[in-house]
Coordinates of N, CA and C in Angstrom, one line a residue:
M1 N 180.4 -57.3 69.8 CA 181.0 -58.1 68.8 C 182.4 -57.6 68.5
L2 N 183.3 -58.4 68.1 CA 184.7 -58.1 67.8 C 185.1 -58.3 66.4
N3 N 184.1 -58.2 65.5 CA 184.3 -58.4 64.1 C 185.4 -57.4 63.6
G4 N 186.4 -57.9 62.9 CA 187.4 -57.0 62.3 C 188.6 -56.8 63.2
K5 N 188.5 -57.2 64.5 CA 189.5 -57.0 65.5 C 190.6 -58.1 65.4
I6 N 191.8 -57.8 65.7 CA 192.9 -58.8 65.8 C 193.3 -59.0 67.2
A7 N 193.1 -60.2 67.7 CA 193.4 -60.5 69.1 C 194.7 -61.4 69.2
V8 N 195.5 -61.1 70.1 CA 196.7 -61.8 70.4 C 196.6 -62.4 71.8
V9 N 196.8 -63.7 71.9 CA 196.6 -64.4 73.2 C 197.9 -65.3 73.4
T10 N 198.6 -65.0 74.5 CA 199.7 -65.9 74.8 C 199.3 -67.1 75.6
G11 N 199.9 -68.2 75.3 CA 199.5 -69.5 76.0 C 198.1 -69.9 75.6
G12 N 197.8 -69.9 74.3 CA 196.4 -70.1 73.9 C 196.0 -71.5 73.5
S13 N 196.9 -72.5 73.8 CA 196.6 -73.8 73.3 C 195.7 -74.7 74.2
R14 N 195.8 -74.3 75.5 CA 195.1 -75.2 76.5 C 194.4 -74.4 77.6
G15 N 193.5 -75.0 78.3 CA 193.0 -74.4 79.5 C 192.3 -73.1 79.3
I16 N 192.7 -72.2 80.2 CA 192.1 -70.8 80.1 C 192.4 -70.1 78.8
G17 N 193.7 -70.3 78.4 CA 194.1 -69.6 77.1 C 193.2 -70.1 75.9
R18 N 193.0 -71.4 75.8 CA 192.2 -71.9 74.8 C 190.8 -71.4 74.8
A19 N 190.2 -71.3 76.0 CA 188.8 -70.8 76.2 C 188.8 -69.4 75.7
I20 N 189.8 -68.6 76.0 CA 189.8 -67.2 75.6 C 189.9 -67.1 74.1
C21 N 190.8 -67.9 73.5 CA 190.9 -67.8 72.0 C 189.5 -68.1 71.4
L22 N 188.9 -69.2 71.9 CA 187.6 -69.6 71.3 C 186.5 -68.5 71.6
K23 N 186.5 -67.9 72.7 CA 185.5 -66.8 73.0 C 185.7 -65.6 72.1
L24 N 186.9 -65.2 71.9 CA 187.2 -64.0 71.1 C 186.9 -64.4 69.6
A25 N 187.2 -65.6 69.2 CA 186.9 -66.0 67.8 C 185.4 -66.1 67.6
E26 N 184.7 -66.6 68.6 CA 183.2 -66.7 68.6 C 182.6 -65.3 68.4
L27 N 183.2 -64.3 69.0 CA 182.8 -62.9 68.8 C 183.2 -62.2 67.6
G28 N 184.0 -62.9 66.7 CA 184.4 -62.4 65.4 C 185.8 -62.0 65.3
A29 N 186.6 -62.0 66.3 CA 188.0 -61.6 66.2 C 188.9 -62.6 65.5
D30 N 189.8 -62.2 64.7 CA 190.9 -63.0 64.2 C 191.9 -63.2 65.4
V31 N 192.5 -64.4 65.5 CA 193.2 -64.7 66.6 C 194.6 -65.2 66.3
A32 N 195.6 -64.6 67.0 CA 197.0 -65.2 66.9 C 197.3 -65.6 68.4
F33 N 197.9 -66.8 68.5 CA 198.2 -67.2 69.8 C 199.6 -67.9 69.9
T34 N 200.2 -67.9 71.0 CA 201.5 -68.6 71.2 C 201.2 -69.9 72.0
F35 N 202.1 -70.8 71.9 CA 202.1 -72.0 72.7 C 203.5 -72.4 73.0
A36 N 203.7 -73.2 74.1 CA 205.0 -73.5 74.6 C 205.6 -74.7 73.9
G37 N 204.8 -75.7 73.7 CA 205.5 -76.9 73.2 C 204.5 -78.0 72.8
N38 N 203.3 -78.0 73.2 CA 202.3 -79.1 72.9 C 201.7 -78.8 71.5
E39 N 202.4 -79.4 70.5 CA 202.0 -79.2 69.1 C 200.5 -79.7 68.8
A40 N 200.2 -80.8 69.4 CA 198.9 -81.4 69.2 C 197.8 -80.5 69.8
A41 N 198.0 -80.0 71.0 CA 197.0 -79.1 71.6 C 196.9 -77.8 70.8
A42 N 198.0 -77.3 70.3 CA 198.0 -76.1 69.5 C 197.2 -76.3 68.2
A43 N 197.4 -77.4 67.6 CA 196.7 -77.7 66.3 C 195.2 -77.8 66.5
E44 N 194.9 -78.5 67.7 CA 193.4 -78.6 68.0 C 192.8 -77.3 68.3
A45 N 193.5 -76.4 69.0 CA 192.9 -75.1 69.3 C 192.8 -74.2 68.1
E46 N 193.8 -74.3 67.2 CA 193.8 -73.6 66.0 C 192.6 -74.0 65.1
A47 N 192.4 -75.3 65.0 CA 191.3 -75.9 64.2 C 189.9 -75.4 64.8
A48 N 189.8 -75.5 66.1 CA 188.6 -75.1 66.8 C 188.2 -73.6 66.5
C49 N 189.2 -72.8 66.5 CA 189.0 -71.3 66.2 C 188.7 -71.1 64.7
R50 N 189.4 -71.8 63.8 CA 189.1 -71.7 62.4 C 187.6 -72.2 62.1
A51 N 187.2 -73.1 62.8 CA 185.8 -73.6 62.6 C 184.7 -72.6 62.9
L52 N 185.2 -71.5 63.6 CA 184.2 -70.4 63.9 C 184.3 -69.3 62.9
G53 N 185.1 -69.6 61.8 CA 185.1 -68.7 60.7 C 186.0 -67.5 60.7
V54 N 187.1 -67.6 61.6 CA 188.0 -66.5 61.7 C 189.4 -67.0 61.2
R55 N 190.3 -66.0 61.0 CA 191.7 -66.3 60.6 C 192.5 -66.6 61.9
V56 N 193.4 -67.6 61.9 CA 194.1 -68.0 63.1 C 195.6 -68.1 62.7
L57 N 196.5 -67.7 63.6 CA 197.9 -67.9 63.5 C 198.4 -68.4 64.9
A58 N 199.0 -69.6 64.8 CA 199.5 -70.3 66.0 C 201.1 -70.3 65.9
V59 N 201.8 -69.8 66.9 CA 203.2 -69.8 66.8 C 203.8 -70.3 68.1
K60 N 204.8 -71.2 68.0 CA 205.5 -71.7 69.2 C 206.5 -70.6 69.6
A61 N 206.4 -70.1 70.8 CA 207.3 -69.0 71.3 C 207.4 -69.0 72.8
D62 N 208.6 -68.6 73.2 CA 208.8 -68.4 74.7 C 208.7 -67.0 75.0
V63 N 207.6 -66.6 75.7 CA 207.3 -65.2 76.0 C 208.3 -64.6 76.9
G64 N 209.1 -65.4 77.6 CA 210.2 -64.8 78.4 C 211.4 -64.3 77.6
S65 N 211.4 -64.6 76.3 CA 212.5 -64.2 75.5 C 212.2 -63.0 74.7
A66 N 213.0 -61.9 74.8 CA 212.7 -60.7 74.0 C 212.8 -61.0 72.5
E67 N 213.7 -61.8 72.1 CA 213.9 -62.1 70.7 C 212.6 -62.9 70.2
A68 N 212.1 -63.8 70.9 CA 211.0 -64.6 70.5 C 209.7 -63.8 70.4
V69 N 209.6 -62.9 71.4 CA 208.4 -62.0 71.4 C 208.4 -61.0 70.2
S70 N 209.6 -60.5 70.0 CA 209.7 -59.6 68.9 C 209.4 -60.3 67.5
A71 N 209.9 -61.5 67.4 CA 209.7 -62.2 66.1 C 208.2 -62.6 66.0
F72 N 207.6 -62.9 67.1 CA 206.2 -63.3 67.1 C 205.3 -62.1 66.7
F73 N 205.5 -60.9 67.3 CA 204.7 -59.8 66.9 C 205.0 -59.3 65.5
A74 N 206.2 -59.5 65.1 CA 206.5 -59.1 63.7 C 205.7 -60.0 62.7
Q75 N 205.5 -61.3 63.1 CA 204.7 -62.2 62.3 C 203.3 -61.9 62.3
V76 N 202.8 -61.5 63.5 CA 201.4 -61.0 63.7 C 201.1 -59.8 62.8
L77 N 202.0 -58.8 62.8 CA 201.8 -57.6 62.0 C 201.9 -57.9 60.5
E78 N 202.8 -58.8 60.2 CA 202.9 -59.2 58.8 C 201.6 -59.9 58.3
T79 N 201.1 -60.7 59.1 CA 199.9 -61.5 58.8 C 198.6 -60.7 58.8
F80 N 198.4 -59.9 59.9 CA 197.1 -59.2 60.1 C 197.2 -57.7 59.9
G81 N 198.4 -57.1 60.1 CA 198.5 -55.7 59.8 C 198.3 -54.8 61.1
R82 N 197.7 -55.4 62.2 CA 197.4 -54.6 63.3 C 197.3 -55.5 64.5
V83 N 197.2 -54.9 65.7 CA 196.9 -55.6 67.0 C 195.9 -54.7 67.7
D84 N 194.7 -55.3 68.0 CA 193.7 -54.6 68.7 C 193.5 -55.0 70.1
I85 N 193.8 -56.3 70.4 CA 193.6 -56.9 71.7 C 194.8 -57.7 72.0
L86 N 195.3 -57.6 73.2 CA 196.4 -58.4 73.7 C 195.9 -59.1 75.0
V87 N 196.0 -60.4 75.1 CA 195.7 -61.1 76.4 C 196.9 -61.8 76.8
N88 N 197.5 -61.4 77.9 CA 198.7 -62.0 78.4 C 198.3 -63.1 79.4
N89 N 198.2 -64.3 78.9 CA 197.7 -65.5 79.6 C 198.9 -66.5 80.0
A90 N 199.9 -66.5 79.2 CA 201.0 -67.5 79.4 C 201.5 -67.5 80.8
G91 N 201.6 -68.6 81.4 CA 202.2 -68.6 82.8 C 202.6 -70.0 83.2
I92 N 203.5 -70.1 84.1 CA 204.0 -71.4 84.6 C 204.0 -71.4 86.1
T93 N 204.1 -72.5 86.7 CA 204.3 -72.7 88.2 C 205.6 -73.5 88.4
R94 N 206.3 -73.2 89.5 CA 207.4 -74.1 89.9 C 207.3 -74.0 91.5
D95 N 206.3 -74.7 92.0 CA 205.9 -74.6 93.4 C 207.0 -75.2 94.4
G96 N 207.0 -74.7 95.6 CA 207.9 -75.2 96.6 C 208.0 -74.2 97.7
L97 N 208.1 -74.7 99.0 CA 208.3 -73.8 100.1 C 209.5 -72.9 99.9
A98 N 209.4 -71.6 100.3 CA 210.4 -70.6 100.0 C 211.8 -71.0 100.4
L99 N 211.9 -71.7 101.6 CA 213.2 -72.0 102.2 C 213.8 -73.1 101.4
R100 N 213.1 -73.9 100.6 CA 213.6 -75.0 99.8 C 213.6 -74.6 98.3
M101 N 213.1 -73.5 97.9 CA 212.9 -73.2 96.5 C 214.2 -72.9 95.8
K102 N 214.4 -73.6 94.7 CA 215.7 -73.3 93.9 C 215.6 -72.0 93.3
E103 N 216.7 -71.3 93.2 CA 216.8 -70.0 92.6 C 216.3 -70.0 91.1
E104 N 216.7 -71.1 90.4 CA 216.3 -71.2 89.0 C 214.8 -71.3 88.9
D105 N 214.1 -72.0 89.9 CA 212.6 -72.1 89.8 C 212.0 -70.7 90.1
F106 N 212.6 -69.9 91.0 CA 212.1 -68.6 91.2 C 212.3 -67.7 89.9
D107 N 213.5 -67.8 89.3 CA 213.8 -67.0 88.2 C 212.9 -67.3 87.0
R108 N 212.7 -68.6 86.8 CA 211.9 -69.0 85.6 C 210.5 -68.6 85.6
V109 N 209.9 -68.6 86.8 CA 208.5 -68.2 87.0 C 208.4 -66.7 86.7
I110 N 209.3 -65.9 87.3 CA 209.3 -64.5 87.1 C 209.5 -64.1 85.6
E111 N 210.4 -64.9 85.0 CA 210.8 -64.6 83.6 C 209.6 -64.8 82.7
T112 N 208.8 -65.9 82.9 CA 207.7 -66.2 82.1 C 206.5 -65.3 82.4
N113 N 206.1 -65.3 83.7 CA 204.9 -64.7 84.1 C 204.9 -63.2 84.1
L114 N 206.0 -62.7 84.6 CA 206.1 -61.2 84.8 C 206.9 -60.5 83.6
K115 N 208.1 -61.0 83.4 CA 208.8 -60.4 82.3 C 208.1 -60.7 80.9
G116 N 207.6 -61.9 80.8 CA 206.8 -62.2 79.5 C 205.7 -61.2 79.3
T117 N 204.9 -60.9 80.4 CA 203.8 -60.0 80.3 C 204.3 -58.6 79.9
F118 N 205.4 -58.2 80.5 CA 206.0 -56.9 80.1 C 206.5 -56.8 78.7
L119 N 207.2 -57.9 78.2 CA 207.7 -57.9 76.8 C 206.5 -57.8 75.8
C120 N 205.5 -58.5 76.1 CA 204.3 -58.6 75.2 C 203.6 -57.2 75.2
M121 N 203.4 -56.6 76.4 CA 202.8 -55.3 76.4 C 203.6 -54.3 75.7
K122 N 204.9 -54.3 75.8 CA 205.7 -53.4 75.1 C 205.6 -53.5 73.6
A123 N 205.6 -54.8 73.2 CA 205.5 -55.1 71.7 C 204.2 -54.6 71.2
A124 N 203.1 -54.9 71.9 CA 201.8 -54.6 71.4 C 201.5 -53.1 71.5
A125 N 202.1 -52.4 72.5 CA 201.8 -51.0 72.7 C 202.2 -50.2 71.5
R126 N 203.2 -50.6 70.8 CA 203.7 -49.8 69.6 C 202.7 -49.6 68.5
P127 N 202.1 -50.7 68.0 CA 201.1 -50.6 67.0 C 199.8 -50.0 67.6
M128 N 199.5 -50.3 68.8 CA 198.3 -49.7 69.4 C 198.4 -48.2 69.5
M129 N 199.5 -47.7 69.9 CA 199.7 -46.3 70.0 C 199.5 -45.6 68.7
K130 N 200.0 -46.2 67.6 CA 199.8 -45.6 66.3 C 198.4 -45.6 65.9
Q131 N 197.7 -46.7 66.3 CA 196.2 -46.8 66.0 C 195.4 -45.9 66.9
R132 N 196.0 -45.5 68.1 CA 195.3 -44.7 69.1 C 194.1 -45.5 69.7
S133 N 194.3 -46.8 69.8 CA 193.3 -47.7 70.3 C 193.9 -49.0 70.7
G134 N 193.3 -49.7 71.7 CA 193.7 -51.0 72.0 C 193.2 -51.5 73.3
R135 N 193.2 -52.8 73.5 CA 192.8 -53.4 74.8 C 193.9 -54.4 75.2
I136 N 194.4 -54.2 76.4 CA 195.3 -55.1 77.0 C 194.7 -55.7 78.2
I137 N 194.7 -57.0 78.3 CA 194.2 -57.7 79.5 C 195.2 -58.7 79.9
N138 N 195.6 -58.5 81.2 CA 196.7 -59.4 81.8 C 196.1 -60.4 82.8
L139 N 196.5 -61.6 82.7 CA 196.0 -62.6 83.6 C 196.8 -62.6 84.9
A140 N 196.2 -62.2 86.0 CA 196.9 -62.2 87.3 C 196.4 -63.5 88.0
S141 N 196.1 -63.4 89.3 CA 195.6 -64.5 90.0 C 195.1 -64.0 91.4
V142 N 194.2 -64.7 91.9 CA 193.7 -64.4 93.3 C 194.8 -64.5 94.3
V143 N 195.8 -65.4 94.1 CA 196.9 -65.6 95.0 C 197.7 -64.3 95.1
A144 N 197.7 -63.5 94.1 CA 198.4 -62.2 94.2 C 197.8 -61.3 95.3
L145 N 196.6 -61.5 95.6 CA 195.9 -60.7 96.6 C 195.8 -61.3 98.0
R146 N 195.9 -62.6 98.1 CA 195.8 -63.3 99.4 C 196.9 -64.2 99.7
G147 N 197.9 -64.4 98.8 CA 199.0 -65.3 99.1 C 198.6 -66.7 99.0
N148 N 199.7 -67.6 98.9 CA 199.4 -69.0 98.9 C 200.8 -69.7 99.3
A149 N 200.7 -70.5 100.3 CA 201.9 -71.2 100.8 C 202.5 -72.1 99.7
G150 N 203.8 -72.0 99.5 CA 204.4 -72.8 98.5 C 204.5 -72.2 97.1
Q151 N 204.0 -71.0 97.0 CA 204.0 -70.3 95.7 C 204.5 -68.9 95.8
A152 N 205.6 -68.7 96.6 CA 206.2 -67.3 96.7 C 206.5 -66.8 95.4
N153 N 207.1 -67.6 94.5 CA 207.5 -67.1 93.2 C 206.3 -66.7 92.3
Y154 N 205.3 -67.6 92.3 CA 204.1 -67.4 91.5 C 203.3 -66.2 92.0
C155 N 203.1 -66.1 93.4 CA 202.4 -65.0 94.0 C 203.1 -63.7 93.6
A156 N 204.5 -63.7 93.7 CA 205.2 -62.5 93.4 C 205.1 -62.1 91.9
S157 N 205.1 -63.1 91.0 CA 204.9 -62.7 89.6 C 203.6 -62.1 89.3
K158 N 202.5 -62.7 89.9 CA 201.2 -62.2 89.6 C 200.9 -60.9 90.3
A159 N 201.4 -60.7 91.5 CA 201.3 -59.4 92.2 C 202.0 -58.3 91.3
G160 N 203.2 -58.7 90.7 CA 203.9 -57.8 89.8 C 203.1 -57.5 88.6
V161 N 202.3 -58.4 88.1 CA 201.5 -58.2 86.9 C 200.4 -57.2 87.3
I162 N 199.8 -57.2 88.5 CA 198.8 -56.2 88.9 C 199.4 -54.8 88.9
G163 N 200.6 -54.7 89.6 CA 201.2 -53.4 89.6 C 201.6 -52.9 88.3
M164 N 202.1 -53.7 87.4 CA 202.5 -53.3 86.1 C 201.2 -52.9 85.2
T165 N 200.1 -53.6 85.5 CA 198.9 -53.3 84.8 C 198.5 -51.9 85.1
K166 N 198.5 -51.5 86.3 CA 198.1 -50.1 86.7 C 199.1 -49.1 86.2
A167 N 200.4 -49.4 86.2 CA 201.4 -48.5 85.6 C 201.2 -48.2 84.1
M168 N 200.9 -49.3 83.4 CA 200.7 -49.2 82.0 C 199.4 -48.6 81.6
A169 N 198.4 -48.8 82.5 CA 197.1 -48.1 82.3 C 197.3 -46.6 82.3
R170 N 198.2 -46.1 83.2 CA 198.5 -44.7 83.3 C 199.3 -44.2 82.1
E171 N 200.2 -45.0 81.7 CA 201.1 -44.6 80.6 C 200.4 -44.6 79.2
L172 N 199.4 -45.5 79.0 CA 198.8 -45.7 77.7 C 197.4 -45.1 77.6
G173 N 196.9 -44.7 78.7 CA 195.5 -44.2 78.6 C 195.3 -43.0 77.7
G174 N 196.2 -42.1 77.6 CA 196.1 -41.0 76.7 C 196.1 -41.3 75.2
R175 N 196.5 -42.5 74.9 CA 196.4 -43.0 73.5 C 195.2 -43.9 73.2
G176 N 194.3 -43.9 74.1 CA 193.0 -44.7 73.8 C 193.2 -46.1 74.1
I177 N 194.2 -46.5 74.9 CA 194.5 -47.9 75.2 C 194.1 -48.2 76.6
T178 N 193.3 -49.2 76.9 CA 192.9 -49.6 78.2 C 193.8 -50.8 78.6
V179 N 194.2 -50.9 79.9 CA 195.0 -52.0 80.4 C 194.3 -52.4 81.7
N180 N 193.9 -53.7 81.7 CA 193.2 -54.2 82.9 C 193.8 -55.6 83.2
A181 N 193.4 -56.1 84.4 CA 193.8 -57.5 84.8 C 192.6 -58.3 85.2
V182 N 192.7 -59.6 84.9 CA 191.7 -60.5 85.4 C 192.4 -61.5 86.4
A183 N 191.8 -61.7 87.5 CA 192.5 -62.5 88.6 C 191.6 -63.7 88.8
P184 N 191.9 -64.8 88.2 CA 191.1 -66.1 88.4 C 191.4 -66.7 89.8
G185 N 190.4 -67.4 90.3 CA 190.6 -68.2 91.5 C 190.9 -69.6 91.1
Y186 N 190.3 -70.6 91.8 CA 190.5 -72.0 91.5 C 189.7 -72.3 90.2
I187 N 190.4 -72.7 89.1 CA 189.7 -72.9 87.9 C 190.0 -74.4 87.5
E188 N 189.0 -75.1 86.9 CA 189.1 -76.4 86.5 C 189.9 -76.5 85.2
T189 N 191.2 -76.9 85.3 CA 192.1 -77.0 84.2 C 192.8 -78.4 84.3
D190 N 193.7 -78.6 83.3 CA 194.6 -79.8 83.4 C 195.3 -79.9 84.7
M191 N 195.7 -78.7 85.2 CA 196.5 -78.6 86.4 C 195.8 -79.1 87.6
T192 N 194.5 -78.8 87.7 CA 193.7 -79.2 88.9 C 193.0 -80.5 88.7
A193 N 192.9 -81.0 87.5 CA 192.2 -82.2 87.2 C 192.8 -83.4 87.9
G194 N 194.1 -83.4 88.1 CA 194.7 -84.5 88.8 C 194.7 -84.5 90.3
L195 N 194.1 -83.5 90.9 CA 194.0 -83.4 92.3 C 193.0 -84.5 92.9
P196 N 193.3 -85.0 94.1 CA 192.3 -85.9 94.7 C 191.0 -85.3 94.9
E197 N 189.9 -86.1 94.8 CA 188.5 -85.5 94.9 C 188.3 -84.8 96.2
D198 N 188.9 -85.3 97.4 CA 188.7 -84.7 98.6 C 189.4 -83.3 98.7
V199 N 190.5 -83.2 98.0 CA 191.2 -81.9 97.9 C 190.3 -80.9 97.1
K200 N 189.8 -81.4 96.0 CA 188.9 -80.5 95.2 C 187.7 -80.1 95.9
A201 N 187.1 -81.0 96.7 CA 185.9 -80.7 97.5 C 186.2 -79.7 98.5
S202 N 187.4 -79.8 99.1 CA 187.8 -78.8 100.2 C 188.0 -77.4 99.5
M203 N 188.6 -77.4 98.3 CA 188.8 -76.2 97.6 C 187.4 -75.5 97.3
A204 N 186.5 -76.3 96.8 CA 185.2 -75.8 96.5 C 184.5 -75.2 97.7
A205 N 184.7 -75.9 98.8 CA 184.0 -75.5 100.0 C 184.5 -74.1 100.5
S206 N 185.7 -73.8 100.1 CA 186.2 -72.5 100.6 C 185.8 -71.3 99.7
I207 N 185.0 -71.6 98.7 CA 184.5 -70.6 97.7 C 183.1 -70.3 98.0
P208 N 182.8 -69.0 98.2 CA 181.4 -68.6 98.5 C 180.3 -69.2 97.5
L209 N 180.7 -69.2 96.2 CA 179.7 -69.8 95.2 C 179.7 -71.3 95.2
G210 N 180.6 -71.9 96.0 CA 180.5 -73.4 96.2 C 181.0 -74.3 95.1
R211 N 181.7 -73.7 94.1 CA 182.2 -74.5 93.0 C 183.5 -73.9 92.5
M212 N 184.3 -74.8 91.9 CA 185.5 -74.3 91.2 C 185.0 -73.6 89.9
G213 N 185.8 -72.7 89.4 CA 185.4 -72.0 88.1 C 185.8 -72.8 86.9
R214 N 185.2 -72.4 85.8 CA 185.5 -73.0 84.5 C 186.3 -72.0 83.7
P215 N 187.2 -72.5 82.7 CA 187.9 -71.6 81.9 C 187.0 -70.6 81.2
E216 N 185.8 -71.1 80.8 CA 184.8 -70.2 80.2 C 184.4 -69.0 81.0
D217 N 184.4 -69.2 82.4 CA 184.1 -68.1 83.3 C 185.2 -67.0 83.1
V218 N 186.4 -67.3 83.0 CA 187.5 -66.4 82.8 C 187.4 -65.7 81.4
A219 N 187.1 -66.6 80.4 CA 187.1 -66.1 79.1 C 186.0 -65.0 78.9
G220 N 184.9 -65.2 79.6 CA 183.8 -64.2 79.5 C 184.2 -62.8 80.1
A221 N 185.0 -62.9 81.2 CA 185.5 -61.6 81.8 C 186.4 -60.9 80.8
V222 N 187.3 -61.7 80.2 CA 188.3 -61.2 79.2 C 187.5 -60.6 78.0
A223 N 186.5 -61.2 77.6 CA 185.8 -60.7 76.4 C 185.1 -59.4 76.7
F224 N 184.6 -59.3 78.0 CA 184.0 -58.0 78.4 C 185.0 -56.9 78.3
L225 N 186.2 -57.1 78.9 CA 187.3 -56.1 78.9 C 187.8 -55.8 77.6
A226 N 187.7 -56.7 76.6 CA 188.2 -56.5 75.3 C 187.2 -55.8 74.4
G227 N 185.9 -55.7 74.8 CA 184.9 -55.1 74.0 C 184.6 -53.6 74.3
D228 N 183.7 -53.1 73.5 CA 183.3 -51.7 73.6 C 182.6 -51.3 74.9
D229 N 182.0 -52.3 75.6 CA 181.3 -52.0 76.8 C 182.2 -51.6 77.9
A230 N 183.5 -52.0 77.8 CA 184.5 -51.7 78.8 C 185.5 -50.5 78.3
A231 N 185.0 -49.7 77.4 CA 185.8 -48.6 76.9 C 186.3 -47.6 77.9
Y232 N 185.5 -47.5 79.0 CA 185.9 -46.5 80.1 C 186.4 -47.2 81.4
V233 N 186.9 -48.5 81.2 CA 187.4 -49.2 82.3 C 188.9 -49.4 82.1
T234 N 189.7 -49.0 83.0 CA 191.2 -49.2 82.8 C 191.9 -49.2 84.2
G235 N 193.0 -49.9 84.3 CA 193.7 -50.0 85.5 C 193.0 -50.8 86.6
Q236 N 192.1 -51.7 86.2 CA 191.3 -52.4 87.2 C 191.7 -53.9 87.3
V237 N 191.4 -54.5 88.4 CA 191.6 -56.0 88.6 C 190.2 -56.6 88.8
L238 N 189.8 -57.4 87.8 CA 188.5 -58.1 87.9 C 188.7 -59.5 88.4
C239 N 188.3 -59.8 89.6 CA 188.5 -61.1 90.2 C 187.4 -62.0 89.7
V240 N 187.8 -63.2 89.1 CA 186.8 -64.2 88.7 C 187.1 -65.4 89.5
D241 N 186.6 -65.4 90.7 CA 187.1 -66.4 91.8 C 185.9 -66.9 92.6
G242 N 184.7 -66.6 92.2 CA 183.6 -67.1 93.0 C 183.5 -66.5 94.4
G243 N 184.2 -65.4 94.6 CA 184.1 -64.7 95.9 C 185.2 -65.0 96.8
M244 N 186.2 -65.7 96.4 CA 187.3 -66.1 97.3 C 188.1 -64.9 97.9
A245 N 188.3 -63.9 97.1 CA 189.1 -62.8 97.5 C 188.4 -61.7 98.3
M246 N 187.1 -61.9 98.6 CA 186.4 -60.9 99.3 C 187.0 -60.6 100.7

C-alpha cells in the first residue's frame, strides 16, 4: 500500500499515464500529474482519482521546459510538502524515416521524452535527497532495445532514458532513492486504437503472449517499483511487452 505517499506522474491524463495515476491512487497515494493540453481528459482523470479518496493536483505543463518543470514541482511541494514517487511518463512521437525526418521533429521528441525526464528527475531528487527516500520510475520503450523503422528520434530518446536511469540509480542510491525504468511493448492506447485491424492482428501475432498489452499492465509494473517490495531493486529495466524483447 502507498498510503501517505505523494506520487507525481507526468502525462497523467490519458492512456498509460492515466492508468498509472489510478493505480497509485487505488493504493492510497495522493497524486499530482501534468498534462499537455487536453483539459477534458485531465478533468476526467482528476475526478476518477478523487473518487478513490485521495488528494489530486492536475497541472498543465510542458515537461521539456525547465521553467515549467520548476514551477510545477514548486506547486507540488506547496500543496503536499514532499515527493515520494516520480513517474516520468510524458512522451510524444514525431515519426518518419530518418532521411526525411525534419530536424525540429527530432529535437522536439528528444526535448520532451529525454530532456523532460532529466528535468523532472533533477527536480524530484532534491526533496527526495532531503527525505533520504524516494522512488523514480521512468517510462522507456521496447523499441529502445530492438529499434523500430521510422522512429529514430523516439528510439534514441527512450534509449537515452534507459542510460540516464542507470546513471541516476548510481548517483542517488546512497540516499535511499531507487531509479528504475519500465519498457512497455505494444499497448492498447488512443495511439494504436486507430490502426487497421489487420495491422493490430499482425502486431499481436509477433508477441509471444499473443495479445497487445493494456495500460493497466504497465501500471501494475510501475506500482511494484513504487512500493516497498521493490526497495532493493534499482537501475533495472522491466519490460512489460508480452515477451517481445526476448
